[in-house]
PDB file of C-alpha atoms and ligand atoms in Angstrom:
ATOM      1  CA  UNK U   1       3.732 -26.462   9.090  1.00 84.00           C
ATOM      2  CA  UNK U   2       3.427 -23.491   6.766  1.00 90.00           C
ATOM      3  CA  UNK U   3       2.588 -20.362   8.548  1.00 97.00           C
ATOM      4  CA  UNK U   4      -0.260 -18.685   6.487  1.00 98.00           C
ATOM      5  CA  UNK U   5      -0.579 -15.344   7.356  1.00 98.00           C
ATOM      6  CA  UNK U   6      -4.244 -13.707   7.882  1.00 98.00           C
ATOM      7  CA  UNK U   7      -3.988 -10.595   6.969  1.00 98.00           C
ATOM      8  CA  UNK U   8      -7.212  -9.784   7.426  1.00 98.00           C
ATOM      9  CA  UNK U   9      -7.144 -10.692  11.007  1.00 98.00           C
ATOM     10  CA  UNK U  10      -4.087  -8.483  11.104  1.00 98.00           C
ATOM     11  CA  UNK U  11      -5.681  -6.013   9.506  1.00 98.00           C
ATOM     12  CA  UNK U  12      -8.948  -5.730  11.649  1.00 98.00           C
ATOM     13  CA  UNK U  13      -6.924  -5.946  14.678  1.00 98.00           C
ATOM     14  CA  UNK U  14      -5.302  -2.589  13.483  1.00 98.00           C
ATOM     15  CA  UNK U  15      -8.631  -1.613  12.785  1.00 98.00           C
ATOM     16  CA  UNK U  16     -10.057  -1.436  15.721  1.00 98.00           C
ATOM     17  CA  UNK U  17      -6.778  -0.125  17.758  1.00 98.00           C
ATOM     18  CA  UNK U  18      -7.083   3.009  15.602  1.00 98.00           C
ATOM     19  CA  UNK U  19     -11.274   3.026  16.157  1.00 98.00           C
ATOM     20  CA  UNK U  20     -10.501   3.335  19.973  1.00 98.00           C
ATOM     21  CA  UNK U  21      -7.539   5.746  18.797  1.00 98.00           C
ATOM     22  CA  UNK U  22     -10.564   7.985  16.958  1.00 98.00           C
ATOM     23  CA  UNK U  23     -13.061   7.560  19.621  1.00 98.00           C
ATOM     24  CA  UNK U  24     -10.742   9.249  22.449  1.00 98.00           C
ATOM     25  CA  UNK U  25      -9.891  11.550  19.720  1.00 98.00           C
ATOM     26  CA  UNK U  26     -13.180  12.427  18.826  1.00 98.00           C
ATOM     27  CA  UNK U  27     -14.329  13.496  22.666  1.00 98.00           C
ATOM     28  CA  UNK U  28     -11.316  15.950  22.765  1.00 97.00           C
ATOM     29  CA  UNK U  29     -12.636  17.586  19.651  1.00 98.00           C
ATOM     30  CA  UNK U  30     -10.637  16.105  17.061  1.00 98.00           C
ATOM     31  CA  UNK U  31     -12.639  14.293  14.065  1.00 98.00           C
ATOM     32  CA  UNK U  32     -10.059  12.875  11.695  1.00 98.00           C
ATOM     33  CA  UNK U  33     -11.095  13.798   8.249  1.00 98.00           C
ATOM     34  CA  UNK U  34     -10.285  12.174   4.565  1.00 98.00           C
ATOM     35  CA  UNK U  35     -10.848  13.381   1.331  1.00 98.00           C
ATOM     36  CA  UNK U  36     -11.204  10.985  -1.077  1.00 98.00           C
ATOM     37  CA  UNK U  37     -11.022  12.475  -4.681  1.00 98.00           C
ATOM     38  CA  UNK U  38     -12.135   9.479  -7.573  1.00 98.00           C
ATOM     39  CA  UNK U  39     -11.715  10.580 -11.172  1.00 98.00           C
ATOM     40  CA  UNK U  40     -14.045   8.648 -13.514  1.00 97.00           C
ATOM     41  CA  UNK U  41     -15.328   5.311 -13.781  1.00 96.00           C
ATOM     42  CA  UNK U  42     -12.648   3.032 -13.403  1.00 95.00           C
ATOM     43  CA  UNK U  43     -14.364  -0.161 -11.980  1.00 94.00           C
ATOM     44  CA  UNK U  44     -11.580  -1.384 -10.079  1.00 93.00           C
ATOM     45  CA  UNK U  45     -11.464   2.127  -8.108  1.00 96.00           C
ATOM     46  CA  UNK U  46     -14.875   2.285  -7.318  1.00 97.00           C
ATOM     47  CA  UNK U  47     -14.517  -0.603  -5.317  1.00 96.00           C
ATOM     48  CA  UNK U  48     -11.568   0.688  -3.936  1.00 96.00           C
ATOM     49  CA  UNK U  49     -12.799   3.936  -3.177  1.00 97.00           C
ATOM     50  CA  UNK U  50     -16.104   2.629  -1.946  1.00 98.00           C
ATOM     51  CA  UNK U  51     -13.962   0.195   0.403  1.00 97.00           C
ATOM     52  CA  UNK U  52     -11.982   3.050   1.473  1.00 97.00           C
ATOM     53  CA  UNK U  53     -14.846   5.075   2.342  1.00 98.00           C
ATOM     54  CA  UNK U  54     -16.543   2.260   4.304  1.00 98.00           C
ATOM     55  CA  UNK U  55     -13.519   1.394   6.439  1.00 98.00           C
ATOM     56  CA  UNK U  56     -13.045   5.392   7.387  1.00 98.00           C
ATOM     57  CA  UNK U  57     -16.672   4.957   8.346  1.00 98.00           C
ATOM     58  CA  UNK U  58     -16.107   2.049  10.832  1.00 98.00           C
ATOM     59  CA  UNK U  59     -13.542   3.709  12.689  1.00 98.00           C
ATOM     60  CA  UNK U  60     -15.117   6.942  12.956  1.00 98.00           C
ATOM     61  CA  UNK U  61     -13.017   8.578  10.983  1.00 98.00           C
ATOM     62  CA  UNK U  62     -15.272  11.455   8.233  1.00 98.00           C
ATOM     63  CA  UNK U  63     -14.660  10.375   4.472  1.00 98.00           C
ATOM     64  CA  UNK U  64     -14.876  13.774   2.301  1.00 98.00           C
ATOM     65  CA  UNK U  65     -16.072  11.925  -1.171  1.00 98.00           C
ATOM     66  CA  UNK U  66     -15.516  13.801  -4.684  1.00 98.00           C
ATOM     67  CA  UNK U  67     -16.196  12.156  -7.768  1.00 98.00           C
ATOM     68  CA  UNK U  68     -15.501  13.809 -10.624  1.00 98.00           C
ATOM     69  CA  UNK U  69     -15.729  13.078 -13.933  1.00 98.00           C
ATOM     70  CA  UNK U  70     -13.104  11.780 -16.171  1.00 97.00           C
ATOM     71  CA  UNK U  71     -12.558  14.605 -18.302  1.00 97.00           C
ATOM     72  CA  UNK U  72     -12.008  16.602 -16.076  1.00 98.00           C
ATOM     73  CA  UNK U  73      -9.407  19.825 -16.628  1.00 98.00           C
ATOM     74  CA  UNK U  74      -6.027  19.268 -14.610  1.00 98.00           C
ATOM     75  CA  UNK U  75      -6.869  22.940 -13.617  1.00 98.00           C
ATOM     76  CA  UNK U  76     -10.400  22.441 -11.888  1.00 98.00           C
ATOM     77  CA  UNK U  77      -8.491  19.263  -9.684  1.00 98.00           C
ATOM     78  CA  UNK U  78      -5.516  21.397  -8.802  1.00 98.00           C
ATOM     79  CA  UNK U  79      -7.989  23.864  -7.476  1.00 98.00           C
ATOM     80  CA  UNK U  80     -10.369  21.053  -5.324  1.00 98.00           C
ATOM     81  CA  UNK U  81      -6.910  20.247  -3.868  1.00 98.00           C
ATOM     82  CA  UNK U  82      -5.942  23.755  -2.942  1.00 98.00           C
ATOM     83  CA  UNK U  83      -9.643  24.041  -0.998  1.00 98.00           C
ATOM     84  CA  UNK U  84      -8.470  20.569   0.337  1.00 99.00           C
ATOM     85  CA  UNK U  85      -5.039  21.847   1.521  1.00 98.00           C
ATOM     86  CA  UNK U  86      -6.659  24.730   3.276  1.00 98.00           C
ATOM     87  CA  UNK U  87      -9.771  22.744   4.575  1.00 98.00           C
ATOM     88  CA  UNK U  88      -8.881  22.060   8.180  1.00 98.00           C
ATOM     89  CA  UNK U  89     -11.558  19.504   8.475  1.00 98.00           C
ATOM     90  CA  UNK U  90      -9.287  17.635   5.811  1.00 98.00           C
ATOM     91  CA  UNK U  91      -6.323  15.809   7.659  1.00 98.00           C
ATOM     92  CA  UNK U  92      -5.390  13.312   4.674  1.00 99.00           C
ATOM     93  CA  UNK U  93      -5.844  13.668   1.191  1.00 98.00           C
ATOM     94  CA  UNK U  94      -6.321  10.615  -1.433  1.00 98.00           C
ATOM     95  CA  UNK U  95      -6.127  10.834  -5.355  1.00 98.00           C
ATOM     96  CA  UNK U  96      -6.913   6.981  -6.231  1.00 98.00           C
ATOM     97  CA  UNK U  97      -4.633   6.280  -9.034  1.00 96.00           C
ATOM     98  CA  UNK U  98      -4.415   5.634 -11.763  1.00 95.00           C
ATOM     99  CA  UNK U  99      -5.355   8.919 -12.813  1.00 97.00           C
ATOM    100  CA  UNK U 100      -7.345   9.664 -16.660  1.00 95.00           C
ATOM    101  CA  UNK U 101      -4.287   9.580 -19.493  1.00 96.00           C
ATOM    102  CA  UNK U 102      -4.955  13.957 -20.422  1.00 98.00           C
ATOM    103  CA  UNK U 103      -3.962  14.165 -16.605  1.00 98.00           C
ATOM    104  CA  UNK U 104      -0.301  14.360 -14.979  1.00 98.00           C
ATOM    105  CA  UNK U 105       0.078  12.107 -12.295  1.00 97.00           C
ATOM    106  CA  UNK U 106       3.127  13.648 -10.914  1.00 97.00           C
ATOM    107  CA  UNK U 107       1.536  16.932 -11.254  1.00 98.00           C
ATOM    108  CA  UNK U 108      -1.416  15.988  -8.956  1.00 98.00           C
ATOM    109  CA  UNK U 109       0.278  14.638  -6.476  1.00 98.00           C
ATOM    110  CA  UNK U 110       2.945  16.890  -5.730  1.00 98.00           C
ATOM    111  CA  UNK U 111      -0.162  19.539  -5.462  1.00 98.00           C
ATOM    112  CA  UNK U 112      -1.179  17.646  -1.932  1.00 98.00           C
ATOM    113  CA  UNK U 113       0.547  19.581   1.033  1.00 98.00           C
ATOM    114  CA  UNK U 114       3.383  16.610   2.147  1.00 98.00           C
ATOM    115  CA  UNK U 115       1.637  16.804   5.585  1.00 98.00           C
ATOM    116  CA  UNK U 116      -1.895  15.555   4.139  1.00 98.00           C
ATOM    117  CA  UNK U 117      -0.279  12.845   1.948  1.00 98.00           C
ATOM    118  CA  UNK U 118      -1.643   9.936   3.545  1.00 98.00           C
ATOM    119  CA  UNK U 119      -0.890   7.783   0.607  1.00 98.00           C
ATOM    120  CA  UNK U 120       3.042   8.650   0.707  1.00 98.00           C
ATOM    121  CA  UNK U 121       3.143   8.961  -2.913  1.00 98.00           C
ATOM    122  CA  UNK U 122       4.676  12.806  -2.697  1.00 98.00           C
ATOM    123  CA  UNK U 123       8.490  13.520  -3.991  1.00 98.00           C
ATOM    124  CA  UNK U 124       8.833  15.066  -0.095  1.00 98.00           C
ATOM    125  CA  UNK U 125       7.222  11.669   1.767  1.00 98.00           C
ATOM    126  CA  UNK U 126       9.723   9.467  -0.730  1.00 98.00           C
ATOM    127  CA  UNK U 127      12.117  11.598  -0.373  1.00 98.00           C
ATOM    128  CA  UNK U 128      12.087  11.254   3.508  1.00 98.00           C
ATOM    129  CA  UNK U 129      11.367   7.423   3.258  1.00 98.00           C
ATOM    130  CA  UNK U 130      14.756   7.322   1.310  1.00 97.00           C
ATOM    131  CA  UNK U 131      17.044   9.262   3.977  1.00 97.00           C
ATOM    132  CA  UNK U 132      15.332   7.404   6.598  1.00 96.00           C
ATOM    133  CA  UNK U 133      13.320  10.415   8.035  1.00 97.00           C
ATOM    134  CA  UNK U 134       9.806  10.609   9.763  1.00 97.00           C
ATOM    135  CA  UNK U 135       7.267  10.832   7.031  1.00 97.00           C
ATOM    136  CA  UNK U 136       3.843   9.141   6.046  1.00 98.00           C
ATOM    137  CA  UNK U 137       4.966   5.904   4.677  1.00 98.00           C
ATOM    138  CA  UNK U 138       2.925   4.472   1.509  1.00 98.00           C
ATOM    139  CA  UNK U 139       0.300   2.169   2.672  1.00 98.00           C
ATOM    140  CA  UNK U 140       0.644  -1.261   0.841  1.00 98.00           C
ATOM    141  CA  UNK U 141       4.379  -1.210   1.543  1.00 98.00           C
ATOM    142  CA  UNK U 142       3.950  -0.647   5.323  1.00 98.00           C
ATOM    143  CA  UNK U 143       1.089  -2.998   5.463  1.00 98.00           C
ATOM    144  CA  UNK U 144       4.055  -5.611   4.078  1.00 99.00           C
ATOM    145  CA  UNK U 145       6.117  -4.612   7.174  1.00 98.00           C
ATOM    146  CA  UNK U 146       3.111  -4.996   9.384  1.00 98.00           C
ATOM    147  CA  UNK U 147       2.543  -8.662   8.275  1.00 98.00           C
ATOM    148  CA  UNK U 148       6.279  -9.401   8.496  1.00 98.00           C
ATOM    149  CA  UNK U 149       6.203  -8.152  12.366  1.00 98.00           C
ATOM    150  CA  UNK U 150       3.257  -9.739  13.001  1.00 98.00           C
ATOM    151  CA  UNK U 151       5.019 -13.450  12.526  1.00 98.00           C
ATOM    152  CA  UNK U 152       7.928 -12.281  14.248  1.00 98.00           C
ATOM    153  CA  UNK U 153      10.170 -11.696  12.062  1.00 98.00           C
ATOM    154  CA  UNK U 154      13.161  -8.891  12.218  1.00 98.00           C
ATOM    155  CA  UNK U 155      14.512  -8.703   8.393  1.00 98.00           C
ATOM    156  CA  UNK U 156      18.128  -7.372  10.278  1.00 98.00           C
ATOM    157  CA  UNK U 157      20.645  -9.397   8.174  1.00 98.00           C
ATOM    158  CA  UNK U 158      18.569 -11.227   6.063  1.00 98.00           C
ATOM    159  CA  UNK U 159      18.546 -11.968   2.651  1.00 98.00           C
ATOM    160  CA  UNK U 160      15.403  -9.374   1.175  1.00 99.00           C
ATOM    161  CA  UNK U 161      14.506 -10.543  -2.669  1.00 99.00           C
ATOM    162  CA  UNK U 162      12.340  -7.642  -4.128  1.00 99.00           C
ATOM    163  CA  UNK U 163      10.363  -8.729  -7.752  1.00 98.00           C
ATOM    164  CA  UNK U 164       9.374  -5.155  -8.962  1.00 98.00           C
ATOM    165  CA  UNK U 165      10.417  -1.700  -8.909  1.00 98.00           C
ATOM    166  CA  UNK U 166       7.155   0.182  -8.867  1.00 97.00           C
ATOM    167  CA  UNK U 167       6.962   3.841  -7.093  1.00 96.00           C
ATOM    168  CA  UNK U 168       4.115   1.967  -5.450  1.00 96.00           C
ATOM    169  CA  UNK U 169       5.214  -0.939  -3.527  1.00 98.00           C
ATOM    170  CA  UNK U 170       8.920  -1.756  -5.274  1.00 98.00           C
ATOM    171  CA  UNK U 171      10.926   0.753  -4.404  1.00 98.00           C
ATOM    172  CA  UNK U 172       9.518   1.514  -1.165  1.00 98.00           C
ATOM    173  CA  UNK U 173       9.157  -1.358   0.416  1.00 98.00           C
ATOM    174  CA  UNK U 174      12.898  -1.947  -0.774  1.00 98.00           C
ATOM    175  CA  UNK U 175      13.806   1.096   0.805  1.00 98.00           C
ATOM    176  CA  UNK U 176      11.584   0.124   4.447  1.00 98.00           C
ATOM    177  CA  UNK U 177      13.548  -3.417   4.123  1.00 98.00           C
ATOM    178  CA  UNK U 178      16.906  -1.578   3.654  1.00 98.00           C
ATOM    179  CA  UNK U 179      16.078   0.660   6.781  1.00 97.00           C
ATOM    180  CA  UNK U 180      15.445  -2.518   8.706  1.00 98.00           C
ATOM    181  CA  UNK U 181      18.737  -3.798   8.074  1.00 98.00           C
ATOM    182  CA  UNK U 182      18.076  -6.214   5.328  1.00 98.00           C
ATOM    183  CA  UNK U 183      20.471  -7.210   2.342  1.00 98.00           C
ATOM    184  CA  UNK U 184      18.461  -6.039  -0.228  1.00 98.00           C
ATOM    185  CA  UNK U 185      17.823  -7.031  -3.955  1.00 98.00           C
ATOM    186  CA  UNK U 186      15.847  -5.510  -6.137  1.00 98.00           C
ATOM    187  CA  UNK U 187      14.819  -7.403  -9.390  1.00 98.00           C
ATOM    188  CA  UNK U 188      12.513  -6.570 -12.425  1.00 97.00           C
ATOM    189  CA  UNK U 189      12.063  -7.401 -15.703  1.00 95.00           C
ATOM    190  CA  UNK U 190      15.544  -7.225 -16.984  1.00 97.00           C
ATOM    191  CA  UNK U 191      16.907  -9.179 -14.571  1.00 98.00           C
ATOM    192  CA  UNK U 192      18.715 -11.927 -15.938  1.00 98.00           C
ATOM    193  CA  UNK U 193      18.106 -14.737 -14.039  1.00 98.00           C
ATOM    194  CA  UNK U 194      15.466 -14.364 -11.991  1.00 98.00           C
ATOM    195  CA  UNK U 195      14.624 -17.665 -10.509  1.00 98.00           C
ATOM    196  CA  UNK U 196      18.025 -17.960  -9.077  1.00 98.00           C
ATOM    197  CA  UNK U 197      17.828 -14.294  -7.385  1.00 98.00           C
ATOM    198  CA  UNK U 198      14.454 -15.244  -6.034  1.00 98.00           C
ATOM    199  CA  UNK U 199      16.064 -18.721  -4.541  1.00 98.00           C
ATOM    200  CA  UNK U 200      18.285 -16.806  -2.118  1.00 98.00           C
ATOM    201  CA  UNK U 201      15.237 -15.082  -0.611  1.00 98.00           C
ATOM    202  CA  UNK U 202      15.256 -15.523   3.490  1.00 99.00           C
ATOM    203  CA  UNK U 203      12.000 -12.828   2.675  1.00 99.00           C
ATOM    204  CA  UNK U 204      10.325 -12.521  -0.888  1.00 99.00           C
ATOM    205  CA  UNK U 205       8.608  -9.872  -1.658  1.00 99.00           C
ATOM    206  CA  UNK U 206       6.715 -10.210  -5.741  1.00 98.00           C
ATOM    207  CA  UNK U 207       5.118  -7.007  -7.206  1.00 98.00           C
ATOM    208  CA  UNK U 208       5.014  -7.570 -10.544  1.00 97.00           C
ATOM    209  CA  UNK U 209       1.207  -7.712 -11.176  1.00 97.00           C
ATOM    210  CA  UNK U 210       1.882 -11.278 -13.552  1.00 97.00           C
ATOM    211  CA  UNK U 211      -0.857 -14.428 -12.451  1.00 97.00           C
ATOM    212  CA  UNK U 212       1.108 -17.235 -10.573  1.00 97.00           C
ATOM    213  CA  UNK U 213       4.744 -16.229 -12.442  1.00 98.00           C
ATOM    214  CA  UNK U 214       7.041 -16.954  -9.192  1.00 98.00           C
ATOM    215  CA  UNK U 215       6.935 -21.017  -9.235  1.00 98.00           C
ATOM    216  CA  UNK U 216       7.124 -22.776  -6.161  1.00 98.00           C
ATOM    217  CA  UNK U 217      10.483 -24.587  -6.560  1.00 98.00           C
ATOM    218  CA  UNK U 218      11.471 -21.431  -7.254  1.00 98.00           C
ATOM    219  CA  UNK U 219      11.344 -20.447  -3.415  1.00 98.00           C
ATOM    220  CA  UNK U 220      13.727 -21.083  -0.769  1.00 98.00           C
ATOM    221  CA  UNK U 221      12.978 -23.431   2.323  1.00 98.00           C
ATOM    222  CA  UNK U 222      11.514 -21.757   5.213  1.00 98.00           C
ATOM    223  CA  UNK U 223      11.113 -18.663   3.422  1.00 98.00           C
ATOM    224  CA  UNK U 224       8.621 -15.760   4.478  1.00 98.00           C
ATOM    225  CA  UNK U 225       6.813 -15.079   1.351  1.00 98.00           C
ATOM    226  CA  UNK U 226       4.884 -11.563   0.820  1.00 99.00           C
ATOM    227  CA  UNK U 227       2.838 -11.810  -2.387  1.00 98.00           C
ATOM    228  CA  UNK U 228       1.543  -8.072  -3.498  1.00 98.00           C
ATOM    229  CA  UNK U 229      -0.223  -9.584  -6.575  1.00 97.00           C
ATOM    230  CA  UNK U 230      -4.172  -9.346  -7.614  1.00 95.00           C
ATOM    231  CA  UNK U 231      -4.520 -10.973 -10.885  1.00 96.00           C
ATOM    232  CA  UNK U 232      -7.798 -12.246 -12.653  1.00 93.00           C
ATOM    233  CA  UNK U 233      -7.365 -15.456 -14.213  1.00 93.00           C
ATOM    234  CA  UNK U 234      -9.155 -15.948 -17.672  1.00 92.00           C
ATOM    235  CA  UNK U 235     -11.720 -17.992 -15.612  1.00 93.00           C
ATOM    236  CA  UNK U 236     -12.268 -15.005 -13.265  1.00 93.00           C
ATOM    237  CA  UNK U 237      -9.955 -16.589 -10.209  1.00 95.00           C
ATOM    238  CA  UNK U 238      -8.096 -13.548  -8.117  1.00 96.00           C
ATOM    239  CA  UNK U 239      -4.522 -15.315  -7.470  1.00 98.00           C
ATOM    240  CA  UNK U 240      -1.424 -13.695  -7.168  1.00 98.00           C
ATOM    241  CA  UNK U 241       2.001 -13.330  -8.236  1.00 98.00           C
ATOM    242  CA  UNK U 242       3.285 -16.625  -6.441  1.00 98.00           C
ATOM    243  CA  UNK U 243       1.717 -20.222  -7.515  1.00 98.00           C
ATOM    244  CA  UNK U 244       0.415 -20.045  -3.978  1.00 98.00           C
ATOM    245  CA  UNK U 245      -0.462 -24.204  -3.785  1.00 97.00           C
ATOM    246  CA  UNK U 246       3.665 -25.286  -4.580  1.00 97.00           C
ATOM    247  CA  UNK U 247       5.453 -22.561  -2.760  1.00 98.00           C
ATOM    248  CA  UNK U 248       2.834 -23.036   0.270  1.00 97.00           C
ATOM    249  CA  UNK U 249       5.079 -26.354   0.599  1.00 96.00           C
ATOM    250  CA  UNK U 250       8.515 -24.949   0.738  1.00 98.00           C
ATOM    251  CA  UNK U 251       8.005 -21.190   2.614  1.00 98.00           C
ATOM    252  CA  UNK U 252       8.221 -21.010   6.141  1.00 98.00           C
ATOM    253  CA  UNK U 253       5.154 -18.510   5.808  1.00 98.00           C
ATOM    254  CA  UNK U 254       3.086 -17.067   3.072  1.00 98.00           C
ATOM    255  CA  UNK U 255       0.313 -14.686   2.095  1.00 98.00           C
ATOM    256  CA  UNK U 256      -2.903 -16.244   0.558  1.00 98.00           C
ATOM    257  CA  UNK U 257      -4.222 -13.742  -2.563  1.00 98.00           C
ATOM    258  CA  UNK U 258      -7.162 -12.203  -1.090  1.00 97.00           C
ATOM    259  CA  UNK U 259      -7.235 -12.039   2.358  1.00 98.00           C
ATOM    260  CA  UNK U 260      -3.562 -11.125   2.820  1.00 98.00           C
ATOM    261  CA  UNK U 261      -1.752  -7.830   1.884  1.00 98.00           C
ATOM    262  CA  UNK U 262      -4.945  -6.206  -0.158  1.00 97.00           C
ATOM    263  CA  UNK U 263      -6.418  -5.700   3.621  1.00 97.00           C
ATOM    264  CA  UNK U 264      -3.336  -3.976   5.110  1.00 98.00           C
ATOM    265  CA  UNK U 265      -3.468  -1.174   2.775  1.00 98.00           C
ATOM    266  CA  UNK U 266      -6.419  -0.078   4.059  1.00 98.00           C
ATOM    267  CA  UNK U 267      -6.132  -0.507   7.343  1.00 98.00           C
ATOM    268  CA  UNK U 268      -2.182   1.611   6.954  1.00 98.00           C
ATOM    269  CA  UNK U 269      -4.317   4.482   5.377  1.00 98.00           C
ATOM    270  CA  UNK U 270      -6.831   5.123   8.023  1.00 98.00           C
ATOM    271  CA  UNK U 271      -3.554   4.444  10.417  1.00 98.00           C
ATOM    272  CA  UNK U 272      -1.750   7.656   8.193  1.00 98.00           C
ATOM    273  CA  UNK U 273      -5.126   9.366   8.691  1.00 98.00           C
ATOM    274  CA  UNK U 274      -5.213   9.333  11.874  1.00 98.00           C
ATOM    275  CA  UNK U 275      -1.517  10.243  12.543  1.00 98.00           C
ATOM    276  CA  UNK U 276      -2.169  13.062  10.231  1.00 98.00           C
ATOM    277  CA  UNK U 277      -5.097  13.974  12.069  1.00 98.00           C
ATOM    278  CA  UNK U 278      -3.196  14.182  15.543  1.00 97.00           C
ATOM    279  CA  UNK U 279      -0.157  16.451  14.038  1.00 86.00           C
TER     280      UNK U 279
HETATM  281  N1  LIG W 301      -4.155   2.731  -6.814  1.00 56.51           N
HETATM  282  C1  LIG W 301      -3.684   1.505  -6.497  1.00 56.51           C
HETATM  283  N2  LIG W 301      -3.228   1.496  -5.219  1.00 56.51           N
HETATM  284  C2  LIG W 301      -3.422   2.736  -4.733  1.00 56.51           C
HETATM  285  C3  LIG W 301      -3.162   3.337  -3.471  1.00 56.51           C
HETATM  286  O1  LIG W 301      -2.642   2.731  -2.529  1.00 56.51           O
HETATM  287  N3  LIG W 301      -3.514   4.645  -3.363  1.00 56.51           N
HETATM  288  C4  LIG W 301      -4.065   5.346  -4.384  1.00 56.51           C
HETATM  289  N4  LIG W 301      -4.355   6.633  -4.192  1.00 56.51           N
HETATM  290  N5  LIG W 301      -4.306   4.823  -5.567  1.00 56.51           N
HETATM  291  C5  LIG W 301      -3.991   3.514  -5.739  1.00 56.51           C
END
């Protein structure tokens, strides 16, 4: 029987661990605090943002909500992030990508102090990811090593098949997998034969962002499948990167699209709050 793994159960189970975390926090004087800065009107932030904002809300954590609009000078955002910086209050700071085109990304988000960069996008938090140092660890990656621990599974010597190289989720989840002691591969979209790299795959990670483009017979037997994708269908379906209902047959676990990594992001950033909140 494939193992389909709830990640929102996961995910609420973190949840309320780090609510009880907050609460004994909270009566030794210690509020954690985000800031959640939201540029513009995407839609697909504001519900984001808005989720992100609820979820600090349920585990007592204090959002810290600027919205600001879209064409906005990089100048007056440096400067909210400088108040944020110095705002004690403030123990994490988010900048939900993707940011409008006149503004740098890179920029932005090396103007975050390291030790309020809950989001682990900074040069410093990669950086430390990469030589295997403490550091806040991006969220959607970690929630991927969350949901492999919670089946029980220790990558050490196994075959790791990475679809994706984003700064995102590709490259550091590759570089969490690496740290674990898997044999890592890293694929995109020059790689030459892709359906034979995936095939190897003890643990599959896709991160490409393309609707059901990892086929089923594609996947190797017993294989723990981790599918980062959230693609609309032209008839409005959210599915993923894997055809869920033919590899469902041949992994030895898999992630439904919702309801498995989208929830672990959030719950990793309120975990990164907190931590940040208690340093
Ligand atoms: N946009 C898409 N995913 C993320 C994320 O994890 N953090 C931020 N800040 N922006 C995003």
């Amino acid at each position: 029987m494939t193992n389909i793994i709830d990640g929102k159960k996961v995910a609420l189970k973190i949840r309320d661990e780090l609510a009880l975390e907050v609460s004994k926090l909270r009566e030794n004087g210690i509020t954690p605090g985000l800031a959640v800065v939201l540029v513009g009107t995407n839609p697909a932030s504001e519900v984001y943002v808005r989720m992100k904002k609820k979820a600090c809300q349920k585990a007592g954590i204090e959002s810290y909500s600027h919205e600001l609009p879209s064409n906005i000078q990089q100048d007056k955002l440096l400067s909210l992030i400088d108040n944020l910086n110095n705002d004690p209050k403030v123990h994490g700071i988010l900048v939900q990508l993707p940011l409008s085109k006149h503004l740098n990304e890179s920029i932005v988000i090396n103007h975050i102090l390291p030790e309020k960069d809950v989001d682990g996008f900074h040069p410093i938090s990669i950086g430390k990811l990469l030589l295997g140092e403490k550091c806040f660890r991006p969220c959607t990656p970690a929630g991927i090593m969350e949901l492999i621990d919670s089946i029980g599974i220790d990558p050490k010597g196994k075959q790791a098949v990475v679809v994706g190289r984003s700064n995102i989720v590709g490259k550091p989840v590759s570089f969490m997998l690496l740290e674990r002691h898997a044999t890592l591969t890293i694929c995109h979209s020059r790689t030459k034969d892709l359906p034979a790299e995936v095939k190897r795959a003890d643990i599959l990670i896709a991160a490409i962002g393309k609707a059901n483009f990892i086929k089923g017979d594609w996947i190797k037997e017993g294989a723990v499948v981790i599918d980062v994708g959230m693609n609309r269908t032209s008839d409005g379906k959210l599915v993923g990167d894997v055809e869920f209902e033919t590899a469902k047959d041949r992994a030895g676990a898999i992630t439904p699209v919702p309801g498995g990594v989208g929830p672990m992001t959030i719950a990793m950033l309120l975990k990164n709050t907190v931590e940040a909140a208690k340093i």
